[in-house]
PDB file of C-alpha atoms and ligand atoms in Angstrom:
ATOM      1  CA  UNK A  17     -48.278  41.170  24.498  1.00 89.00           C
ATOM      2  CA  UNK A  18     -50.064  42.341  21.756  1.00 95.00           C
ATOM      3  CA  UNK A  19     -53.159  40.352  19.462  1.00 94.00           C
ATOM      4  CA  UNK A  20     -52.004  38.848  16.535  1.00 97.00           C
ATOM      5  CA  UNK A  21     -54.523  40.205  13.555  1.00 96.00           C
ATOM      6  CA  UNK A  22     -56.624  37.730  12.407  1.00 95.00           C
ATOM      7  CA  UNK A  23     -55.941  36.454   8.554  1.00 95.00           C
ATOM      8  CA  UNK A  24     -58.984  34.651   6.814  1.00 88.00           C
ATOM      9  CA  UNK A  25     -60.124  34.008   3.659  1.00 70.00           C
ATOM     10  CA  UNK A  26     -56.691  34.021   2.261  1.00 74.00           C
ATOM     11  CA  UNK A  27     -55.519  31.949  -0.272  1.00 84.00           C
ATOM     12  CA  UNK A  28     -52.566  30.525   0.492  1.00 85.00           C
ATOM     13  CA  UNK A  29     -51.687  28.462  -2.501  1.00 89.00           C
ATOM     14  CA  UNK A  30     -51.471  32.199  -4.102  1.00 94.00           C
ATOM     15  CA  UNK A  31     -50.429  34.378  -0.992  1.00 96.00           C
ATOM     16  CA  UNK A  32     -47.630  33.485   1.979  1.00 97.00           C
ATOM     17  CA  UNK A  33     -49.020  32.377   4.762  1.00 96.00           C
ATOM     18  CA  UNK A  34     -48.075  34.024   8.240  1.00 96.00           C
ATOM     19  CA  UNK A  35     -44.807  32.224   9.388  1.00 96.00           C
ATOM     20  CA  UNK A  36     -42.049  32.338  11.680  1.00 96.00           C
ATOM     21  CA  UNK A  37     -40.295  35.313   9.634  1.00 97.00           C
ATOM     22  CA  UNK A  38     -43.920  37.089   9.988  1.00 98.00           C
ATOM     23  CA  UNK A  39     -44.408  36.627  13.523  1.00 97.00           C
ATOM     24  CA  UNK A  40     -40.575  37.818  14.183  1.00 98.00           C
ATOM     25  CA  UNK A  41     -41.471  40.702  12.765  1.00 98.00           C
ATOM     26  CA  UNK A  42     -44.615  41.177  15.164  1.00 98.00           C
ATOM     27  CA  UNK A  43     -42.771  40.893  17.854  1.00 98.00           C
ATOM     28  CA  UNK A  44     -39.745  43.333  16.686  1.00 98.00           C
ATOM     29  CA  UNK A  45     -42.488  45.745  16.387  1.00 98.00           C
ATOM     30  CA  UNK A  46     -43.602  45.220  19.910  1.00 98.00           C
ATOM     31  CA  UNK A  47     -40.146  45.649  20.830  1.00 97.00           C
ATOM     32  CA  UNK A  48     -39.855  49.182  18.839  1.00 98.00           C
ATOM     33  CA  UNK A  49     -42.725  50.481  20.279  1.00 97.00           C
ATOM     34  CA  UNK A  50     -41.141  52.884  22.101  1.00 96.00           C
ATOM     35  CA  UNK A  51     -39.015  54.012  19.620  1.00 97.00           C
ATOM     36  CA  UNK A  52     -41.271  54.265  17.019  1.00 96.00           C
ATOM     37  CA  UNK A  53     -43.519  56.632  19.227  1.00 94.00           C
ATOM     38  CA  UNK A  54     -40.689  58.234  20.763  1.00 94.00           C
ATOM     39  CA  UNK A  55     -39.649  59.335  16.911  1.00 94.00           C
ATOM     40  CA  UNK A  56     -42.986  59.936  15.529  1.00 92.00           C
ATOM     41  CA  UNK A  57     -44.665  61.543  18.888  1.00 86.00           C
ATOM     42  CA  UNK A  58     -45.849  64.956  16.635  1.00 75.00           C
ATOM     43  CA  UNK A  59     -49.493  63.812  16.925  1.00 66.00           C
ATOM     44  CA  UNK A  60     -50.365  66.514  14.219  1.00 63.00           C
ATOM     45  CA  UNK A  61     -48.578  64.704  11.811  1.00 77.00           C
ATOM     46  CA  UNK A  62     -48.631  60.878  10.621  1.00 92.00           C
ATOM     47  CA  UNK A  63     -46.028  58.572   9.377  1.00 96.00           C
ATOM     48  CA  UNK A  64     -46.066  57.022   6.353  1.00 97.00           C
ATOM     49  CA  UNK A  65     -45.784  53.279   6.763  1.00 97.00           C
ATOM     50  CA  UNK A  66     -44.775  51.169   3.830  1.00 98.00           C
ATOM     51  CA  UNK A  67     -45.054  47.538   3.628  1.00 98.00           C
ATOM     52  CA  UNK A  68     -42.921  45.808   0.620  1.00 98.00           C
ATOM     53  CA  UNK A  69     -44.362  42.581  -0.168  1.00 98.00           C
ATOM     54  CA  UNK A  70     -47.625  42.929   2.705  1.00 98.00           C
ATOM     55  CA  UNK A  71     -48.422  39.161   1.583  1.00 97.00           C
ATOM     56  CA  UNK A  72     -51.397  38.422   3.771  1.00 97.00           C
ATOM     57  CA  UNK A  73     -51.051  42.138   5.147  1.00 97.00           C
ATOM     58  CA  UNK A  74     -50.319  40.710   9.044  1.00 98.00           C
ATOM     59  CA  UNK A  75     -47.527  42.804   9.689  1.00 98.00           C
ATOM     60  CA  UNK A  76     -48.940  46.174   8.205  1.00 98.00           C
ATOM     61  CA  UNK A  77     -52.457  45.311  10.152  1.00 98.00           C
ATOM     62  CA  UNK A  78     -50.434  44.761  13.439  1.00 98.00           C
ATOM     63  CA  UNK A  79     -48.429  47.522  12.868  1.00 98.00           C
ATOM     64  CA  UNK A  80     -51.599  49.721  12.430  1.00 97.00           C
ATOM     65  CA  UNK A  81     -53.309  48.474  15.342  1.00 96.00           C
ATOM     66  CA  UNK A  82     -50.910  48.489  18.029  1.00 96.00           C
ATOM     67  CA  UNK A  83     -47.437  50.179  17.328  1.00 96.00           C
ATOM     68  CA  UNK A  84     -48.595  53.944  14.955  1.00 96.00           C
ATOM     69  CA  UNK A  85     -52.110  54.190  15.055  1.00 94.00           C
ATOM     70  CA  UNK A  86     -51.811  57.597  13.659  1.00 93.00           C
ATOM     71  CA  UNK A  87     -50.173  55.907  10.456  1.00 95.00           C
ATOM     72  CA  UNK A  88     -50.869  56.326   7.058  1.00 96.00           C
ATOM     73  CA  UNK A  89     -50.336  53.045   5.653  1.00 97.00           C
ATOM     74  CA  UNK A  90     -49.634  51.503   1.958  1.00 97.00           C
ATOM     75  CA  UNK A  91     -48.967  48.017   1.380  1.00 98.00           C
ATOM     76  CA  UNK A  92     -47.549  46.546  -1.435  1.00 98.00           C
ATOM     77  CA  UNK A  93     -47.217  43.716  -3.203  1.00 98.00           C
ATOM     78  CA  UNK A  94     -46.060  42.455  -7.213  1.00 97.00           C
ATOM     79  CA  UNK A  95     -48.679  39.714  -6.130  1.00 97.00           C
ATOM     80  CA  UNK A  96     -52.498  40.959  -7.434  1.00 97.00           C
ATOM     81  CA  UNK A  97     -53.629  38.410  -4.826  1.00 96.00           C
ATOM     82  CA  UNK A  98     -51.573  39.699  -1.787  1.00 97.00           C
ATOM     83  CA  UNK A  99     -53.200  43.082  -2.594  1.00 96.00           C
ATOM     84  CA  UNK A 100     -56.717  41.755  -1.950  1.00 95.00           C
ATOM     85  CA  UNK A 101     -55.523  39.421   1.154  1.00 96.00           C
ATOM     86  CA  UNK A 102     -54.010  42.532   2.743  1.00 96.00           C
ATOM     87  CA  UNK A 103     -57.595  44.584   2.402  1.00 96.00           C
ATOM     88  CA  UNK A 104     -59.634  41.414   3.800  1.00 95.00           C
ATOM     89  CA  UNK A 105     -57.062  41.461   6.762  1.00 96.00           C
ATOM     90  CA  UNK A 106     -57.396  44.834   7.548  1.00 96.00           C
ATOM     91  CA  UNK A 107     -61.153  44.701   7.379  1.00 95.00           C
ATOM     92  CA  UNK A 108     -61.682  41.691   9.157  1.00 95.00           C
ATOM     93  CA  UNK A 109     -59.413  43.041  12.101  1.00 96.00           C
ATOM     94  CA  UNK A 110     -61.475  47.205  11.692  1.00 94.00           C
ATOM     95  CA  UNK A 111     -57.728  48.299  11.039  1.00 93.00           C
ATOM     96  CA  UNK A 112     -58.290  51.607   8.911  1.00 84.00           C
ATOM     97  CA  UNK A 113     -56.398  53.729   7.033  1.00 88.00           C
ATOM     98  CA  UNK A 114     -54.492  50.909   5.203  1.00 97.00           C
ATOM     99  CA  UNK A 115     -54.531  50.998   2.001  1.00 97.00           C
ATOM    100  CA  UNK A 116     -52.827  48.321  -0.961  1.00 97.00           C
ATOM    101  CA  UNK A 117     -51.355  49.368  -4.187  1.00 97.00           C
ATOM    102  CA  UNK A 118     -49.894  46.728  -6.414  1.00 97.00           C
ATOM    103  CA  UNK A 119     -46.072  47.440  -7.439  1.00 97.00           C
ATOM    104  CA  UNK A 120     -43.107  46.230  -7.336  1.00 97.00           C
ATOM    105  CA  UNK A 121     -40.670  46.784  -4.230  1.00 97.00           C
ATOM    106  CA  UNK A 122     -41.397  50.510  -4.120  1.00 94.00           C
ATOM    107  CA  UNK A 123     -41.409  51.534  -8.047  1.00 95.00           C
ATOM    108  CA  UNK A 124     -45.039  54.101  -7.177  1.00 95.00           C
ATOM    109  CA  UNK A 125     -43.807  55.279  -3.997  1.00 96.00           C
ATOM    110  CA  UNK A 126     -43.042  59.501  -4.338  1.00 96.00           C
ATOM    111  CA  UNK A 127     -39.227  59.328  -3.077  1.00 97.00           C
ATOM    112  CA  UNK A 128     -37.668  60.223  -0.043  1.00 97.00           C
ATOM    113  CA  UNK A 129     -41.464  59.690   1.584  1.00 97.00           C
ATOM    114  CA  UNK A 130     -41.420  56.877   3.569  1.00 97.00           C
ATOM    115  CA  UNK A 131     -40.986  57.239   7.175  1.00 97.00           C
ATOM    116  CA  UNK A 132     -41.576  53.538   8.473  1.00 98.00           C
ATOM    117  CA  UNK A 133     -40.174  50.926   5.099  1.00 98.00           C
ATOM    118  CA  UNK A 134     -41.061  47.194   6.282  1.00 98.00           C
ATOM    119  CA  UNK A 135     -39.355  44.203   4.227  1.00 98.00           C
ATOM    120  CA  UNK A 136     -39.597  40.409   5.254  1.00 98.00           C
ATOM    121  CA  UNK A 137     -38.447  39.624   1.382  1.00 98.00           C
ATOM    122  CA  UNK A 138     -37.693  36.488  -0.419  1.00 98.00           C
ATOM    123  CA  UNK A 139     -34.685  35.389   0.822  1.00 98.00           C
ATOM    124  CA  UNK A 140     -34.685  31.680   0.466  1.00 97.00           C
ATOM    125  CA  UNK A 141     -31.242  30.908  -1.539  1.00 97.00           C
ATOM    126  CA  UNK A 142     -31.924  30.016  -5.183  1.00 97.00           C
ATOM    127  CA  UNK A 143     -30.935  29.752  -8.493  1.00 97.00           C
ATOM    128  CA  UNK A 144     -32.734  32.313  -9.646  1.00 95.00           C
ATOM    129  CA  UNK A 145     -35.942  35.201  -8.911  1.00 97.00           C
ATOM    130  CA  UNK A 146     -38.736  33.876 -10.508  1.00 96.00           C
ATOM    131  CA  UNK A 147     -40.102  36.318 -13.539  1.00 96.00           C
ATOM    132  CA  UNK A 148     -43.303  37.665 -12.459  1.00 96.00           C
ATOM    133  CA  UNK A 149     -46.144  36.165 -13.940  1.00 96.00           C
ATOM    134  CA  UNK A 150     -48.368  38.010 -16.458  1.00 96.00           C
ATOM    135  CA  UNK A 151     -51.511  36.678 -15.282  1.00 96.00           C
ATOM    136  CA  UNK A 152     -53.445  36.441 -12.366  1.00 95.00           C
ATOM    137  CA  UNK A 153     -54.607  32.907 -12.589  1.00 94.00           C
ATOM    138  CA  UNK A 154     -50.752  31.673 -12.812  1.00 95.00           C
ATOM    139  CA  UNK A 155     -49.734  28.853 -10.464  1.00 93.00           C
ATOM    140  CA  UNK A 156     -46.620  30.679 -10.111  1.00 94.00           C
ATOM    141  CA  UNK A 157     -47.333  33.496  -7.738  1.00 96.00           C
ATOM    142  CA  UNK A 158     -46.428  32.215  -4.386  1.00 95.00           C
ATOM    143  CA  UNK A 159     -42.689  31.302  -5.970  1.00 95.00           C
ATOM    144  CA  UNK A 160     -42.181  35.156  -5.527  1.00 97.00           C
ATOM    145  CA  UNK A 161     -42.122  34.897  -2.294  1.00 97.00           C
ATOM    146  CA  UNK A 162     -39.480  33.115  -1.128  1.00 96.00           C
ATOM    147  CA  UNK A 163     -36.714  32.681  -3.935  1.00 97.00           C
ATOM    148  CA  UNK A 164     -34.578  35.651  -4.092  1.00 97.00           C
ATOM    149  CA  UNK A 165     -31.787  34.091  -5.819  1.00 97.00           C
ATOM    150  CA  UNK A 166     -28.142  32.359  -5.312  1.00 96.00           C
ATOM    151  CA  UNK A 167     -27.742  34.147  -1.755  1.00 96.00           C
ATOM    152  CA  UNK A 168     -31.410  35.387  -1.283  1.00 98.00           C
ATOM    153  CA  UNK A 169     -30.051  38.760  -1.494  1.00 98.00           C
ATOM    154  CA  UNK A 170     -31.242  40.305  -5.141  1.00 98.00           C
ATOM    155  CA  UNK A 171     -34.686  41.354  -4.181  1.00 98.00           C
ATOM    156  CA  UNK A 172     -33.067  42.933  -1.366  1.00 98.00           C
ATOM    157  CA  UNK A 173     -29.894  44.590  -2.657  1.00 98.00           C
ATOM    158  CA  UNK A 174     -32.334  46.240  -4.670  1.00 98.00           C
ATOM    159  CA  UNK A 175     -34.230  48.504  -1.862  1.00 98.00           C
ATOM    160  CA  UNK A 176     -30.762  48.564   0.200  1.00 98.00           C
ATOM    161  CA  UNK A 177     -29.538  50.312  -3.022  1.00 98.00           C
ATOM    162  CA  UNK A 178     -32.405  52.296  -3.547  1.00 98.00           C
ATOM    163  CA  UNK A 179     -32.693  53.499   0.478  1.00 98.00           C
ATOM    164  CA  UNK A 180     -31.312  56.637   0.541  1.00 98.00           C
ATOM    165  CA  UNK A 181     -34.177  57.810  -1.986  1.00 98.00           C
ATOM    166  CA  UNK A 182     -37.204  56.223  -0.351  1.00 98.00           C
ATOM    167  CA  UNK A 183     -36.596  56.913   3.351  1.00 98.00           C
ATOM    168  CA  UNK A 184     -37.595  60.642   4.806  1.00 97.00           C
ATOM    169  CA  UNK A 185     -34.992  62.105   6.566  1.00 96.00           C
ATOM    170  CA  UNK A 186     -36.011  60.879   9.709  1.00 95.00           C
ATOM    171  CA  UNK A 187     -36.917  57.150   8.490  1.00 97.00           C
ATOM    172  CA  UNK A 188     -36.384  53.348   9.398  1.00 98.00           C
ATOM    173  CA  UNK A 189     -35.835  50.582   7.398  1.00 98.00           C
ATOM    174  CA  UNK A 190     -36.982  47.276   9.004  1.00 98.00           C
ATOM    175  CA  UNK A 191     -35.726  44.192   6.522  1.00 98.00           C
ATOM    176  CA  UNK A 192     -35.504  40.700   7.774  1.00 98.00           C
ATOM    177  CA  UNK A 193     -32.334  38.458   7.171  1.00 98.00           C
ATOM    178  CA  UNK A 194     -31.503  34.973   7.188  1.00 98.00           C
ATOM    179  CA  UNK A 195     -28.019  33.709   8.187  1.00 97.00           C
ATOM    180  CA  UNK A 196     -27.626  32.776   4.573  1.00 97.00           C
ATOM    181  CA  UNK A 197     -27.686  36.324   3.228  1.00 98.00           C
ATOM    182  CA  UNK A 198     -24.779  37.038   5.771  1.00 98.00           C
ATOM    183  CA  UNK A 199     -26.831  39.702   7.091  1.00 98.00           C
ATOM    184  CA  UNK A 200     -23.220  40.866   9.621  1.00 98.00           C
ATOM    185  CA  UNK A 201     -21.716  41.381   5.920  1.00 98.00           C
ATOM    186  CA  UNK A 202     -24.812  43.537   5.115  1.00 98.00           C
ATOM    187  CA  UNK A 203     -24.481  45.282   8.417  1.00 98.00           C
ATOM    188  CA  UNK A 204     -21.062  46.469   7.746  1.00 98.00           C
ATOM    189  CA  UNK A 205     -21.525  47.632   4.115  1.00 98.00           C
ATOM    190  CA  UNK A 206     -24.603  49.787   4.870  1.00 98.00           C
ATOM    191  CA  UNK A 207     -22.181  50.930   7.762  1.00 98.00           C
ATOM    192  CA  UNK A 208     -19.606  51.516   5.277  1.00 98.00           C
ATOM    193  CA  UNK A 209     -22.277  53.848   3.111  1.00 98.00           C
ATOM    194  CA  UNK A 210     -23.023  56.071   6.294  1.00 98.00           C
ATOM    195  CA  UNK A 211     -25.979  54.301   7.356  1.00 98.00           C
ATOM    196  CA  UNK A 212     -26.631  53.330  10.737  1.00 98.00           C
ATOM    197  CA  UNK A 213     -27.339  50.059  11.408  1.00 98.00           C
ATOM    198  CA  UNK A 214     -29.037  47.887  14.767  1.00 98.00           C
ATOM    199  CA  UNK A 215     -29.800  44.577  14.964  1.00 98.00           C
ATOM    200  CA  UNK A 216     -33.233  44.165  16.797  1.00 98.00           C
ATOM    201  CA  UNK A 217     -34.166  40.721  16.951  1.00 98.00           C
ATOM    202  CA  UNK A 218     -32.295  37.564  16.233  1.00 98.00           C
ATOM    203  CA  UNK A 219     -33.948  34.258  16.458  1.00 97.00           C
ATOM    204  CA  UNK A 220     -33.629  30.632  15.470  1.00 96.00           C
ATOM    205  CA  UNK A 221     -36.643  29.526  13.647  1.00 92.00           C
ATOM    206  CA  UNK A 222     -36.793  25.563  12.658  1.00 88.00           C
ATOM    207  CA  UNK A 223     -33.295  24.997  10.634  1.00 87.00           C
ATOM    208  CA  UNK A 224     -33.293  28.602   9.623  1.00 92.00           C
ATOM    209  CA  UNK A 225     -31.735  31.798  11.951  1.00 97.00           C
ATOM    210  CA  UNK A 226     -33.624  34.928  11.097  1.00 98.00           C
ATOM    211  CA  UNK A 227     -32.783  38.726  12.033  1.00 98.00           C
ATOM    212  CA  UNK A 228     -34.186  41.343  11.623  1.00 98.00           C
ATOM    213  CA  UNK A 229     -32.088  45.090  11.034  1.00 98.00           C
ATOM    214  CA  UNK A 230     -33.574  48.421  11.652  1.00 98.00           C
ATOM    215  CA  UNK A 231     -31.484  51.043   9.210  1.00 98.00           C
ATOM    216  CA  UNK A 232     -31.654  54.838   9.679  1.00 98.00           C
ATOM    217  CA  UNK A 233     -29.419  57.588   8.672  1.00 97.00           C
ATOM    218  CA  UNK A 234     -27.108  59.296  10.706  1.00 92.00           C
TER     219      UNK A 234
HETATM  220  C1  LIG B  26     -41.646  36.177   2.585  1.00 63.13           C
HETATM  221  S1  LIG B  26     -43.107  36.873   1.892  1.00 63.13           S
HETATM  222  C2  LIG B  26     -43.610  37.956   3.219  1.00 63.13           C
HETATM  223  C3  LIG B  26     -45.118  38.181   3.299  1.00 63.13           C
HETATM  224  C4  LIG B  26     -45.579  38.991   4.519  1.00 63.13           C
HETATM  225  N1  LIG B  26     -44.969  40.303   4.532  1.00 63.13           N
HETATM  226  C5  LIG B  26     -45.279  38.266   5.804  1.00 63.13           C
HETATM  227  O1  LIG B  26     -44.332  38.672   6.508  1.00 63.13           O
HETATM  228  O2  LIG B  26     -45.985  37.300   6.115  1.00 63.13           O
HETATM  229  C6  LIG B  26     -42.431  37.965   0.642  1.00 63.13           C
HETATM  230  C7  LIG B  26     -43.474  38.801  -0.106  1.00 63.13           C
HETATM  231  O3  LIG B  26     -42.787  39.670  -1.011  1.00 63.13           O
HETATM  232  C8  LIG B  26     -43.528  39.724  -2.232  1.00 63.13           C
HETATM  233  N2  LIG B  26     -42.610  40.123  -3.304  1.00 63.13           N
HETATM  234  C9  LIG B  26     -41.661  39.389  -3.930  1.00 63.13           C
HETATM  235  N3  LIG B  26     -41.023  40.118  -4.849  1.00 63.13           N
HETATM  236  C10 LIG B  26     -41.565  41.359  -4.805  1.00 63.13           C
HETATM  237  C11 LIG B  26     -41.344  42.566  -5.530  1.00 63.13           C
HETATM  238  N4  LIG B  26     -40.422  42.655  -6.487  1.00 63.13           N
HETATM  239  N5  LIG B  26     -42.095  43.650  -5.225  1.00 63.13           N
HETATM  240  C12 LIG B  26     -43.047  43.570  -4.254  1.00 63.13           C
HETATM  241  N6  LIG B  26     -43.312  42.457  -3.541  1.00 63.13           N
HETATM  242  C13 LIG B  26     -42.573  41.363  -3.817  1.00 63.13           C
HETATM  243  C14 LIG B  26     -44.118  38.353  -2.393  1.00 63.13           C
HETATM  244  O4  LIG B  26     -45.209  38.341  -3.272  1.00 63.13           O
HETATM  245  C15 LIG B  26     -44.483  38.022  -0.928  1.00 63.13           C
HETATM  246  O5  LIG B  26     -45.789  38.433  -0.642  1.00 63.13           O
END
């Protein structure tokens, strides 16, 4: 088993803390290991691993550490103060070559780039996504995180939709589900547009059941 990164100094009234959803994803990583390394074995080139919405920056640092050390990594987030978490979380852990850029979903990414895409979005059900705020000192930041409207599926529809242009010809998509984004009904219409489509991990977590999908093309 692998070391879980260490995450200080973060704020977490601003920035999501490290949670069952994160920690799933640590240990779908583990499990894709050897894939990952199996796919990106050229040691003369790296992959380009993007983290949508790094939060705290656990998953990217772990990623980094333990699964493609011979990464290039960005990390992103529409949250100012997940940008900054994610930098003191790779520091604090000597993780290098990660590096934060603040966007949203991956709007300054150079298409069809991205050979590693990570995504544990904001899929709590809710009425609606919260408008970003327009300031940093806004109480409202954190509410990105986890409201991603009346199925939890809008932030993520949005880089489904927008997968074919992001991912390099030979790249994965890992996005995390809950059962309340139906993520079986996702499965089959990302089938249905020629993508293919494994579940890696499945797990109940408290009241919620989370999953986690790895998408590549044919
Ligand atoms: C559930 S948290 C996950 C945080 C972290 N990746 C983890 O697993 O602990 C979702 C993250 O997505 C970010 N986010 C929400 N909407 C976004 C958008 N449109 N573009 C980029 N990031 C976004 C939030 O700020 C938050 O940090």
């Amino acid at each position: 088993m692998f070391p879980t990164p260490e995450v200080r100094s973060v704020h977490y009234e601003k920035v999501y803390e490290p949670s069952e959803d994160s920690f799933l994803l640590l240990d779908c990583f583990e499990e894709e290991k050897p894939y990952l390394s199996t796919k990106f074995t050229d040691k003369t080139s790296s992959p380009v691993v993007v983290e949508i919405g790094t939060g705290s920056g656990i998953v990217t640092t772990f990623i980094q550490q333990n699964i493609l050390p011979q990464g290039i990594y960005i990390a992103t987030d529409v949250n100012p103060h997940a940008c900054r978490a994610v930098l003191d979380t790779a520091k604090v852990n000597a993780a290098h070559s990660i590096d934060t850029c603040q966007m949203s979903l991956t709007s300054a990414i150079r298409g069809n780039s991205v050979d590693v895409l990570v995504f544990n979005p904001p899929y709590v059900p809710a009425d609606d996504v919260p408008a970003i705020p327009t300031t940093e000192d806004d109480e409202t930041w954190l509410d990105l995180a986890l409201c991603g409207g009346p199925e939890g599926m809008d932030v993520t529809w949005k880089v489904l939709d927008e997968l074919d242009s992001t991912l390099s010809q030979q790249g994965a998509a890992y996005i995390l589900f809950c059962a309340r984004n139906k993520p079986d009904e996702v499965q089959e219409k990302m089938r249905a547009r020629g993508w293919v489509v494994t579940e890696v991990l499945k797990r109940k977590a408290g009241w919620e059941v989370l999953s986690i999908l790895r998408i590549t093309r044919q």
